[in-house]
Amino acid sequence: MKAMRYHSYGDSDVLVYEDADQPAAGAGQVVLRVAGTSFNPLDAAIRTGLMQEVFAVAFPHVPNYDVAGVITEVGEGVTGWSTGDAVVAFLPPAEPGAAAEYVAAPAELLASAPRAVELADAAALPSTGLTAMQALFEHAELKTGQSILVNGAGGAVGGYAVQLAHQAGATVTATASARSIDRLRSYGADHIVDHAATPLPQAVAGQRFDVVLNLVRTTPEETAQLVDLVADGGTLLSATGPVPDDARVRAAWVFVRSDAAQLAELVTRVDAGELKIDVAERRPLTDLPAVHEEAASGRLAGKTVLTP
Ligand SMILES: NC(=O)c1ccc[n+]([C@@H]2O[C@H](COP(=O)([O-])OP(=O)(O)OC[C@H]3O[C@@H](n4cnc5c(N)ncnc54)[C@H](OP(=O)(O)O)[C@@H]3O)[C@@H](O)[C@H]2O)c1
């Protein structure tokens, strides 16, 4: 099969499109024919080697942990899944990934793919949807009537966070630049701060939120400013780095985990028309080095799905 792989850590030019052995389904695994895989900022961070204490890969490594595809082989001990089933998964980030024609996936991580969207587009859901869901409802325990600030709502995680928070009955303030404002309004954001026009602390001066969810790579000074935006006893969560200790608020750096049951719940919401999957670009897998390059220079158009 063809796969996009890298043989050493480095810049985006370590990614090469080449022949690779087609995976076989081990015990507890299935093999998927990849319909689509989406790019995530962590894919690029793993490629640089900066994350190797947490995500050490074996070379050559096939990147991309978000996948949508069709089962072509079912391994020993797998029940409930058959060849031909269309599924989505958030795969273990350091294992051989979905930037390939086929990928082996642990069956316990699979959820049936949504039927309401193209199968390839469903690859834009798993890890980012789960990040939003776990941050809001496991870590922040967001409730009806509470207020939430989603900093970085224009990104993939932020889009899901705004939709889920709105549907949970929270009042949502979202930071976004011009390109995302209309979309976030349609997702139910009550207030939008154009972060390109007005710095956040200035735009929300005097306000405090029950929950602040940070999805922007903030400096330590910027993260400290976010603490001031949290109501007494409220929660500051960051998906991008450490948060300061402050006795006044609950603060945590959160990490997503793969969870098939939660992913199935997200899929149900997509099929019910409650949760929109935003795909900014659909590109061939051979574009992956360019996608990494564009992400590094801030030129990536938004959530990008790649098809082998
Ligand atoms: N810890 C975890 O488990 C975990 C899981 C998933 C993601 N993450 C991290 O969370 C971050 C967001 O992930 P993602 O997948 O949503 O990324 P993404 O889709 O690449 O989001 C990038 C978006 O952030 C917005 N943005 C950039 N600078 C901003 C600023 N200064 N203020 C407000 N918004 C800004 C931009 O949207 P607009 O141009 O529309 O404003 C941009 O499109 C990434 O750093 C990712 O690595 C962590």
mmCIF file of C-alpha atoms and ligand atoms in Angstrom:
data_model
loop_
_atom_site.group_PDB
_atom_site.id
_atom_site.type_symbol
_atom_site.label_atom_id
_atom_site.label_comp_id
_atom_site.label_asym_id
_atom_site.label_seq_id
_atom_site.Cartn_x
_atom_site.Cartn_y
_atom_site.Cartn_z
ATOM 1 C CA MET A 1 0.000 0.000 0.000
ATOM 2 C CA LYS A 2 0.971 3.667 -0.149
ATOM 3 C CA ALA A 3 1.553 5.562 3.081
ATOM 4 C CA MET A 4 2.889 8.898 4.207
ATOM 5 C CA ARG A 5 5.724 8.170 6.667
ATOM 6 C CA TYR A 6 8.776 9.654 8.311
ATOM 7 C CA HIS A 7 12.026 7.882 9.121
ATOM 8 C CA SER A 8 13.341 10.439 11.627
ATOM 9 C CA TYR A 9 12.003 13.400 13.585
ATOM 10 C CA GLY A 10 12.359 16.746 11.842
ATOM 11 C CA ASP A 11 10.682 19.432 9.750
ATOM 12 C CA SER A 12 7.739 18.744 7.443
ATOM 13 C CA ASP A 13 10.132 17.576 4.697
ATOM 14 C CA VAL A 14 10.771 14.322 6.624
ATOM 15 C CA LEU A 15 7.300 13.217 5.447
ATOM 16 C CA VAL A 16 7.597 10.948 2.400
ATOM 17 C CA TYR A 17 4.891 9.217 0.378
ATOM 18 C CA GLU A 18 6.096 5.675 -0.203
ATOM 19 C CA ASP A 19 5.311 1.971 -0.323
ATOM 20 C CA ALA A 20 4.675 0.342 3.031
ATOM 21 C CA ASP A 21 3.523 -3.101 4.152
ATOM 22 C CA GLN A 22 -0.232 -3.328 4.450
ATOM 23 C CA PRO A 23 -1.128 -3.931 8.135
ATOM 24 C CA ALA A 24 -2.769 -7.159 9.260
ATOM 25 C CA ALA A 25 -5.362 -7.335 12.035
ATOM 26 C CA GLY A 26 -3.798 -8.558 15.282
ATOM 27 C CA ALA A 27 -5.862 -9.910 18.162
ATOM 28 C CA GLY A 28 -8.431 -7.326 19.214
ATOM 29 C CA GLN A 29 -7.818 -5.248 16.099
ATOM 30 C CA VAL A 30 -9.500 -4.535 12.800
ATOM 31 C CA VAL A 31 -7.953 -3.225 9.593
ATOM 32 C CA LEU A 32 -9.620 -0.188 8.022
ATOM 33 C CA ARG A 33 -9.446 1.008 4.438
ATOM 34 C CA VAL A 34 -8.937 4.692 5.172
ATOM 35 C CA ALA A 35 -11.591 6.979 3.668
ATOM 36 C CA GLY A 36 -10.250 10.071 5.391
ATOM 37 C CA THR A 37 -7.905 11.251 8.105
ATOM 38 C CA SER A 38 -7.719 14.745 9.557
ATOM 39 C CA PHE A 39 -4.674 16.799 10.475
ATOM 40 C CA ASN A 40 -4.240 17.863 14.104
ATOM 41 C CA PRO A 41 -1.611 20.219 15.558
ATOM 42 C CA LEU A 42 -0.344 17.312 17.720
ATOM 43 C CA ASP A 43 0.547 15.338 14.555
ATOM 44 C CA ALA A 44 3.069 18.067 13.725
ATOM 45 C CA ALA A 45 4.351 18.309 17.306
ATOM 46 C CA ILE A 46 5.003 14.532 17.361
ATOM 47 C CA ARG A 47 6.827 14.799 14.007
ATOM 48 C CA THR A 48 9.261 17.378 15.401
ATOM 49 C CA GLY A 49 10.361 14.985 18.180
ATOM 50 C CA LEU A 50 9.551 17.580 20.850
ATOM 51 C CA MET A 51 6.897 15.267 22.299
ATOM 52 C CA GLN A 52 8.981 12.082 22.373
ATOM 53 C CA GLU A 53 8.926 11.736 26.157
ATOM 54 C CA VAL A 54 5.168 11.300 25.899
ATOM 55 C CA PHE A 55 4.719 10.071 22.319
ATOM 56 C CA ALA A 56 7.777 8.069 21.224
ATOM 57 C CA VAL A 57 7.186 6.578 17.783
ATOM 58 C CA ALA A 58 8.906 3.647 16.043
ATOM 59 C CA PHE A 59 10.444 4.567 12.667
ATOM 60 C CA PRO A 60 9.310 4.602 9.971
ATOM 61 C CA HIS A 61 6.200 6.162 11.504
ATOM 62 C CA VAL A 62 2.851 6.648 9.787
ATOM 63 C CA PRO A 63 1.258 9.753 11.391
ATOM 64 C CA ASN A 64 -2.413 10.777 11.874
ATOM 65 C CA TYR A 65 -4.549 9.432 14.693
ATOM 66 C CA ASP A 66 -8.010 10.556 13.523
ATOM 67 C CA VAL A 67 -9.603 8.200 11.030
ATOM 68 C CA ALA A 68 -12.797 7.362 9.192
ATOM 69 C CA GLY A 69 -12.869 4.189 7.118
ATOM 70 C CA VAL A 70 -14.366 0.832 6.291
ATOM 71 C CA ILE A 71 -13.410 -2.423 8.013
ATOM 72 C CA THR A 72 -11.663 -4.843 5.636
ATOM 73 C CA GLU A 73 -10.382 -7.398 8.160
ATOM 74 C CA VAL A 74 -11.433 -8.429 11.659
ATOM 75 C CA GLY A 75 -8.840 -9.858 14.063
ATOM 76 C CA GLU A 76 -9.143 -12.664 16.576
ATOM 77 C CA GLY A 77 -11.371 -11.948 19.559
ATOM 78 C CA VAL A 78 -13.168 -8.980 17.985
ATOM 79 C CA THR A 79 -16.928 -9.060 18.402
ATOM 80 C CA GLY A 80 -19.583 -6.628 17.230
ATOM 81 C CA TRP A 81 -17.750 -5.464 14.112
ATOM 82 C CA SER A 82 -17.762 -6.927 10.596
ATOM 83 C CA THR A 83 -16.049 -6.277 7.306
ATOM 84 C CA GLY A 84 -17.855 -3.511 5.439
ATOM 85 C CA ASP A 85 -18.743 -1.530 8.586
ATOM 86 C CA ALA A 86 -18.029 2.216 8.292
ATOM 87 C CA VAL A 87 -16.355 3.470 11.471
ATOM 88 C CA VAL A 88 -14.476 6.367 13.057
ATOM 89 C CA ALA A 89 -11.760 6.282 15.715
ATOM 90 C CA PHE A 90 -9.252 8.298 17.695
ATOM 91 C CA LEU A 91 -6.206 6.009 17.422
ATOM 92 C CA PRO A 92 -3.260 5.922 19.872
ATOM 93 C CA PRO A 93 -1.130 8.883 18.661
ATOM 94 C CA ALA A 94 2.257 7.111 18.822
ATOM 95 C CA GLU A 95 1.098 3.955 16.980
ATOM 96 C CA PRO A 96 1.144 3.588 13.163
ATOM 97 C CA GLY A 97 -1.585 5.956 12.010
ATOM 98 C CA ALA A 98 -4.074 6.663 9.261
ATOM 99 C CA ALA A 99 -1.954 8.620 6.757
ATOM 100 C CA ALA A 100 -2.105 5.517 4.574
ATOM 101 C CA GLU A 101 -4.442 3.424 2.473
ATOM 102 C CA TYR A 102 -4.975 0.994 5.382
ATOM 103 C CA VAL A 103 -4.512 1.158 9.155
ATOM 104 C CA ALA A 104 -4.835 -1.383 11.963
ATOM 105 C CA ALA A 105 -7.077 -0.098 14.762
ATOM 106 C CA PRO A 106 -7.956 -1.451 18.224
ATOM 107 C CA ALA A 107 -11.593 -2.567 17.956
ATOM 108 C CA GLU A 108 -12.326 -1.144 21.424
ATOM 109 C CA LEU A 109 -11.760 2.399 20.085
ATOM 110 C CA LEU A 110 -14.259 2.211 17.199
ATOM 111 C CA ALA A 111 -17.618 3.894 16.831
ATOM 112 C CA SER A 112 -19.975 3.546 13.874
ATOM 113 C CA ALA A 113 -19.448 6.421 11.461
ATOM 114 C CA PRO A 114 -22.125 9.092 11.147
ATOM 115 C CA ARG A 115 -24.406 8.593 8.147
ATOM 116 C CA ALA A 116 -25.269 12.286 7.824
ATOM 117 C CA VAL A 117 -21.870 13.293 6.406
ATOM 118 C CA GLU A 118 -19.428 11.959 3.824
ATOM 119 C CA LEU A 119 -17.368 9.197 5.424
ATOM 120 C CA ALA A 120 -14.044 11.013 4.829
ATOM 121 C CA ASP A 121 -15.367 14.172 6.536
ATOM 122 C CA ALA A 122 -16.176 12.150 9.663
ATOM 123 C CA ALA A 123 -12.409 11.997 10.282
ATOM 124 C CA ALA A 124 -12.710 15.612 11.480
ATOM 125 C CA LEU A 125 -14.711 14.481 14.511
ATOM 126 C CA PRO A 126 -12.964 11.982 16.821
ATOM 127 C CA SER A 127 -10.112 13.533 18.840
ATOM 128 C CA THR A 128 -11.322 17.128 18.634
ATOM 129 C CA GLY A 129 -14.945 16.271 19.462
ATOM 130 C CA LEU A 130 -13.789 14.147 22.394
ATOM 131 C CA THR A 131 -11.501 16.931 23.648
ATOM 132 C CA ALA A 132 -14.430 19.350 23.744
ATOM 133 C CA MET A 133 -16.818 16.857 25.320
ATOM 134 C CA GLN A 134 -14.409 15.735 28.049
ATOM 135 C CA ALA A 135 -13.295 19.293 28.864
ATOM 136 C CA LEU A 136 -16.856 20.589 29.235
ATOM 137 C CA PHE A 137 -18.582 17.717 30.958
ATOM 138 C CA GLU A 138 -15.890 15.693 32.769
ATOM 139 C CA HIS A 139 -13.444 18.380 33.816
ATOM 140 C CA ALA A 140 -15.580 21.536 34.036
ATOM 141 C CA GLU A 141 -18.889 19.755 34.818
ATOM 142 C CA LEU A 142 -20.645 22.493 32.838
ATOM 143 C CA LYS A 143 -24.280 23.012 33.779
ATOM 144 C CA THR A 144 -27.352 24.768 32.382
ATOM 145 C CA GLY A 145 -27.316 28.472 33.164
ATOM 146 C CA GLN A 146 -23.550 28.739 33.573
ATOM 147 C CA SER A 147 -21.341 31.011 31.494
ATOM 148 C CA ILE A 148 -18.360 29.806 29.502
ATOM 149 C CA LEU A 149 -15.607 31.569 27.589
ATOM 150 C CA VAL A 150 -14.101 29.479 24.787
ATOM 151 C CA ASN A 151 -10.776 31.043 23.849
ATOM 152 C CA GLY A 152 -9.801 29.837 20.371
ATOM 153 C CA ALA A 153 -13.328 28.881 19.315
ATOM 154 C CA GLY A 154 -12.415 29.257 15.635
ATOM 155 C CA GLY A 155 -10.472 25.980 15.734
ATOM 156 C CA ALA A 156 -11.782 22.444 15.486
ATOM 157 C CA VAL A 157 -12.030 21.781 19.237
ATOM 158 C CA GLY A 158 -13.568 25.212 19.777
ATOM 159 C CA GLY A 159 -16.306 24.635 17.206
ATOM 160 C CA TYR A 160 -17.441 21.503 19.011
ATOM 161 C CA ALA A 161 -17.074 23.163 22.436
ATOM 162 C CA VAL A 162 -19.337 26.052 21.401
ATOM 163 C CA GLN A 163 -22.008 23.704 20.029
ATOM 164 C CA LEU A 164 -21.953 21.348 23.028
ATOM 165 C CA ALA A 165 -21.904 24.181 25.586
ATOM 166 C CA HIS A 166 -24.799 25.980 23.886
ATOM 167 C CA GLN A 167 -26.848 22.782 23.747
ATOM 168 C CA ALA A 168 -26.128 22.200 27.444
ATOM 169 C CA GLY A 169 -27.820 25.522 28.189
ATOM 170 C CA ALA A 170 -24.706 27.576 28.936
ATOM 171 C CA THR A 171 -24.185 31.174 27.839
ATOM 172 C CA VAL A 172 -21.250 31.028 25.453
ATOM 173 C CA THR A 173 -18.669 33.711 24.726
ATOM 174 C CA ALA A 174 -16.263 32.742 21.947
ATOM 175 C CA THR A 175 -13.075 34.321 20.649
ATOM 176 C CA ALA A 176 -12.664 34.055 16.892
ATOM 177 C CA SER A 177 -11.352 36.000 13.932
ATOM 178 C CA ALA A 178 -13.510 37.204 11.031
ATOM 179 C CA ARG A 179 -13.363 33.943 9.109
ATOM 180 C CA SER A 180 -15.093 31.972 11.890
ATOM 181 C CA ILE A 181 -17.565 34.471 13.336
ATOM 182 C CA ASP A 182 -20.637 33.563 11.246
ATOM 183 C CA ARG A 183 -20.056 29.844 11.734
ATOM 184 C CA LEU A 184 -19.767 30.237 15.515
ATOM 185 C CA ARG A 185 -22.925 32.345 15.630
ATOM 186 C CA SER A 186 -24.727 29.564 13.776
ATOM 187 C CA TYR A 187 -23.366 27.141 16.410
ATOM 188 C CA GLY A 188 -25.080 29.163 19.146
ATOM 189 C CA ALA A 189 -22.342 31.467 20.476
ATOM 190 C CA ASP A 190 -24.072 34.256 22.405
ATOM 191 C CA HIS A 191 -21.161 36.695 22.329
ATOM 192 C CA ILE A 192 -18.166 36.778 20.014
ATOM 193 C CA VAL A 193 -14.886 38.567 20.608
ATOM 194 C CA ASP A 194 -12.866 39.209 17.459
ATOM 195 C CA HIS A 195 -9.446 38.529 18.947
ATOM 196 C CA ALA A 196 -7.751 40.028 15.915
ATOM 197 C CA ALA A 197 -9.470 43.374 16.549
ATOM 198 C CA THR A 198 -9.434 43.666 20.372
ATOM 199 C CA PRO A 199 -7.201 41.891 22.902
ATOM 200 C CA LEU A 200 -9.308 39.484 24.975
ATOM 201 C CA PRO A 201 -8.731 41.050 28.444
ATOM 202 C CA GLN A 202 -9.846 44.397 27.051
ATOM 203 C CA ALA A 203 -12.854 42.957 25.185
ATOM 204 C CA VAL A 204 -14.296 41.225 28.263
ATOM 205 C CA ALA A 205 -13.075 43.677 30.914
ATOM 206 C CA GLY A 206 -15.214 43.475 34.058
ATOM 207 C CA GLN A 207 -16.693 40.062 33.163
ATOM 208 C CA ARG A 208 -16.071 36.719 34.825
ATOM 209 C CA PHE A 209 -17.106 33.273 33.586
ATOM 210 C CA ASP A 210 -17.983 30.062 35.414
ATOM 211 C CA VAL A 211 -15.746 28.201 32.969
ATOM 212 C CA VAL A 212 -12.864 29.384 30.788
ATOM 213 C CA LEU A 213 -11.662 26.872 28.196
ATOM 214 C CA ASN A 214 -8.361 27.856 26.606
ATOM 215 C CA LEU A 215 -7.551 26.380 23.195
ATOM 216 C CA VAL A 216 -4.916 28.933 22.193
ATOM 217 C CA ARG A 217 -1.184 28.519 22.682
ATOM 218 C CA THR A 218 -0.952 31.323 25.214
ATOM 219 C CA THR A 219 2.192 32.679 26.842
ATOM 220 C CA PRO A 220 2.414 32.191 30.638
ATOM 221 C CA GLU A 221 1.435 35.872 31.010
ATOM 222 C CA GLU A 222 -1.622 35.406 28.781
ATOM 223 C CA THR A 223 -2.636 32.248 30.680
ATOM 224 C CA ALA A 224 -2.330 34.152 33.976
ATOM 225 C CA GLN A 225 -4.660 36.819 32.560
ATOM 226 C CA LEU A 226 -7.231 34.098 31.859
ATOM 227 C CA VAL A 227 -7.337 33.245 35.592
ATOM 228 C CA ASP A 228 -8.672 36.753 36.226
ATOM 229 C CA LEU A 229 -11.603 35.997 33.903
ATOM 230 C CA VAL A 230 -12.806 33.046 36.010
ATOM 231 C CA ALA A 231 -15.544 33.574 38.612
ATOM 232 C CA ASP A 232 -14.784 32.650 42.230
ATOM 233 C CA GLY A 233 -14.931 28.861 42.497
ATOM 234 C CA GLY A 234 -15.049 28.554 38.706
ATOM 235 C CA THR A 235 -12.874 26.470 36.388
ATOM 236 C CA LEU A 236 -10.002 27.303 34.047
ATOM 237 C CA LEU A 237 -9.060 24.516 31.647
ATOM 238 C CA SER A 238 -6.295 24.703 29.101
ATOM 239 C CA ALA A 239 -5.731 22.175 26.329
ATOM 240 C CA THR A 240 -2.458 23.807 25.347
ATOM 241 C CA GLY A 241 -0.221 24.061 28.397
ATOM 242 C CA PRO A 242 0.211 24.461 32.133
ATOM 243 C CA VAL A 243 -2.091 26.671 34.160
ATOM 244 C CA PRO A 244 -1.117 28.658 37.255
ATOM 245 C CA ASP A 245 -2.175 27.570 40.739
ATOM 246 C CA ASP A 246 -4.750 29.935 42.162
ATOM 247 C CA ALA A 247 -6.725 29.186 45.312
ATOM 248 C CA ARG A 248 -9.670 31.180 43.943
ATOM 249 C CA VAL A 249 -10.343 28.853 40.964
ATOM 250 C CA ARG A 250 -9.997 25.232 39.867
ATOM 251 C CA ALA A 251 -7.390 25.106 37.108
ATOM 252 C CA ALA A 252 -6.094 22.208 35.026
ATOM 253 C CA TRP A 253 -4.169 21.353 31.858
ATOM 254 C CA VAL A 254 -6.419 18.739 30.265
ATOM 255 C CA PHE A 255 -5.571 15.842 27.952
ATOM 256 C CA VAL A 256 -7.990 14.011 25.722
ATOM 257 C CA ARG A 257 -8.351 10.230 25.862
ATOM 258 C CA SER A 258 -9.895 7.915 23.311
ATOM 259 C CA ASP A 259 -13.370 6.789 24.391
ATOM 260 C CA ALA A 260 -15.548 4.789 22.000
ATOM 261 C CA ALA A 261 -18.776 5.274 23.988
ATOM 262 C CA GLN A 262 -18.384 9.056 24.036
ATOM 263 C CA LEU A 263 -17.463 9.036 20.346
ATOM 264 C CA ALA A 264 -20.650 7.086 19.611
ATOM 265 C CA GLU A 265 -22.600 9.772 21.483
ATOM 266 C CA LEU A 266 -21.005 12.482 19.341
ATOM 267 C CA VAL A 267 -21.869 10.496 16.204
ATOM 268 C CA THR A 268 -25.502 10.250 17.362
ATOM 269 C CA ARG A 269 -25.588 14.039 17.712
ATOM 270 C CA VAL A 270 -24.132 14.461 14.214
ATOM 271 C CA ASP A 271 -26.775 12.160 12.753
ATOM 272 C CA ALA A 272 -29.492 14.022 14.682
ATOM 273 C CA GLY A 273 -28.349 17.264 13.036
ATOM 274 C CA GLU A 274 -27.307 18.708 16.421
ATOM 275 C CA LEU A 275 -23.547 18.694 15.908
ATOM 276 C CA LYS A 276 -21.954 20.115 12.776
ATOM 277 C CA ILE A 277 -18.595 18.866 11.514
ATOM 278 C CA ASP A 278 -16.673 21.744 9.957
ATOM 279 C CA VAL A 279 -14.230 20.799 7.211
ATOM 280 C CA ALA A 280 -12.356 23.741 5.730
ATOM 281 C CA GLU A 281 -10.430 21.756 3.119
ATOM 282 C CA ARG A 282 -10.405 18.300 1.568
ATOM 283 C CA ARG A 283 -7.032 17.404 0.083
ATOM 284 C CA PRO A 284 -5.168 14.342 -1.190
ATOM 285 C CA LEU A 285 -2.954 12.580 1.342
ATOM 286 C CA THR A 286 0.065 13.491 -0.775
ATOM 287 C CA ASP A 287 -0.491 17.104 0.378
ATOM 288 C CA LEU A 288 0.335 16.195 3.988
ATOM 289 C CA PRO A 289 3.848 17.780 4.001
ATOM 290 C CA ALA A 290 2.306 21.018 2.662
ATOM 291 C CA VAL A 291 -0.438 20.854 5.311
ATOM 292 C CA HIS A 292 2.223 20.567 8.054
ATOM 293 C CA GLU A 293 4.116 23.477 6.511
ATOM 294 C CA GLU A 294 0.984 25.645 6.282
ATOM 295 C CA ALA A 295 0.021 24.814 9.876
ATOM 296 C CA ALA A 296 3.497 25.842 11.076
ATOM 297 C CA SER A 297 3.252 29.200 9.338
ATOM 298 C CA GLY A 298 -0.368 29.857 10.353
ATOM 299 C CA ARG A 299 -1.625 29.579 6.764
ATOM 300 C CA LEU A 300 -3.761 26.446 7.146
ATOM 301 C CA ALA A 301 -7.352 27.288 6.199
ATOM 302 C CA GLY A 302 -8.892 25.327 9.096
ATOM 303 C CA LYS A 303 -9.779 21.692 9.735
ATOM 304 C CA THR A 304 -8.229 19.708 6.895
ATOM 305 C CA VAL A 305 -9.270 16.230 5.820
ATOM 306 C CA LEU A 306 -6.868 14.166 3.741
ATOM 307 C CA THR A 307 -7.879 11.259 1.536
ATOM 308 C CA PRO A 308 -5.535 8.501 0.364
HETATM 309 N N1 LIG B 1 -4.542 18.673 25.461
HETATM 310 C C1 LIG B 1 -5.255 17.980 24.582
HETATM 311 O O1 LIG B 1 -5.661 16.835 24.838
HETATM 312 C C2 LIG B 1 -5.565 18.583 23.250
HETATM 313 C C3 LIG B 1 -6.486 17.969 22.395
HETATM 314 C C4 LIG B 1 -6.802 18.606 21.194
HETATM 315 C C5 LIG B 1 -6.179 19.809 20.853
HETATM 316 N N2 LIG B 1 -5.259 20.346 21.697
HETATM 317 C C6 LIG B 1 -4.604 21.606 21.384
HETATM 318 O O2 LIG B 1 -5.599 22.612 21.442
HETATM 319 C C7 LIG B 1 -5.328 23.613 20.461
HETATM 320 C C8 LIG B 1 -6.548 23.788 19.575
HETATM 321 O O3 LIG B 1 -6.727 22.592 18.823
HETATM 322 P P1 LIG B 1 -7.569 22.640 17.477
HETATM 323 O O4 LIG B 1 -7.541 21.278 16.914
HETATM 324 O O5 LIG B 1 -8.874 23.295 17.740
HETATM 325 O O6 LIG B 1 -6.638 23.578 16.623
HETATM 326 P P2 LIG B 1 -6.940 24.333 15.262
HETATM 327 O O7 LIG B 1 -8.169 23.776 14.624
HETATM 328 O O8 LIG B 1 -5.676 24.338 14.524
HETATM 329 O O9 LIG B 1 -7.308 25.817 15.805
HETATM 330 C C9 LIG B 1 -6.596 26.911 15.424
HETATM 331 C C10 LIG B 1 -7.545 28.118 15.520
HETATM 332 O O10 LIG B 1 -7.300 28.844 16.707
HETATM 333 C C11 LIG B 1 -7.734 30.176 16.493
HETATM 334 N N3 LIG B 1 -6.748 31.096 17.081
HETATM 335 C C12 LIG B 1 -5.438 31.209 16.757
HETATM 336 N N4 LIG B 1 -4.846 32.153 17.517
HETATM 337 C C13 LIG B 1 -5.809 32.656 18.324
HETATM 338 C C14 LIG B 1 -5.831 33.665 19.343
HETATM 339 N N5 LIG B 1 -4.750 34.341 19.669
HETATM 340 N N6 LIG B 1 -7.005 33.879 19.976
HETATM 341 C C15 LIG B 1 -8.107 33.195 19.665
HETATM 342 N N7 LIG B 1 -8.152 32.231 18.715
HETATM 343 C C16 LIG B 1 -7.022 31.964 18.059
HETATM 344 C C17 LIG B 1 -7.830 30.380 14.988
HETATM 345 O O11 LIG B 1 -9.206 30.520 14.646
HETATM 346 P P3 LIG B 1 -9.777 31.916 14.091
HETATM 347 O O12 LIG B 1 -8.839 32.388 13.027
HETATM 348 O O13 LIG B 1 -11.124 31.668 13.611
HETATM 349 O O14 LIG B 1 -9.767 32.803 15.275
HETATM 350 C C18 LIG B 1 -7.325 29.066 14.410
HETATM 351 O O15 LIG B 1 -8.045 28.659 13.284
HETATM 352 C C19 LIG B 1 -4.072 23.157 19.720
HETATM 353 O O16 LIG B 1 -2.944 23.789 20.297
HETATM 354 C C20 LIG B 1 -4.030 21.659 19.992
HETATM 355 O O17 LIG B 1 -2.721 21.134 19.917
HETATM 356 C C21 LIG B 1 -4.953 19.758 22.884
#
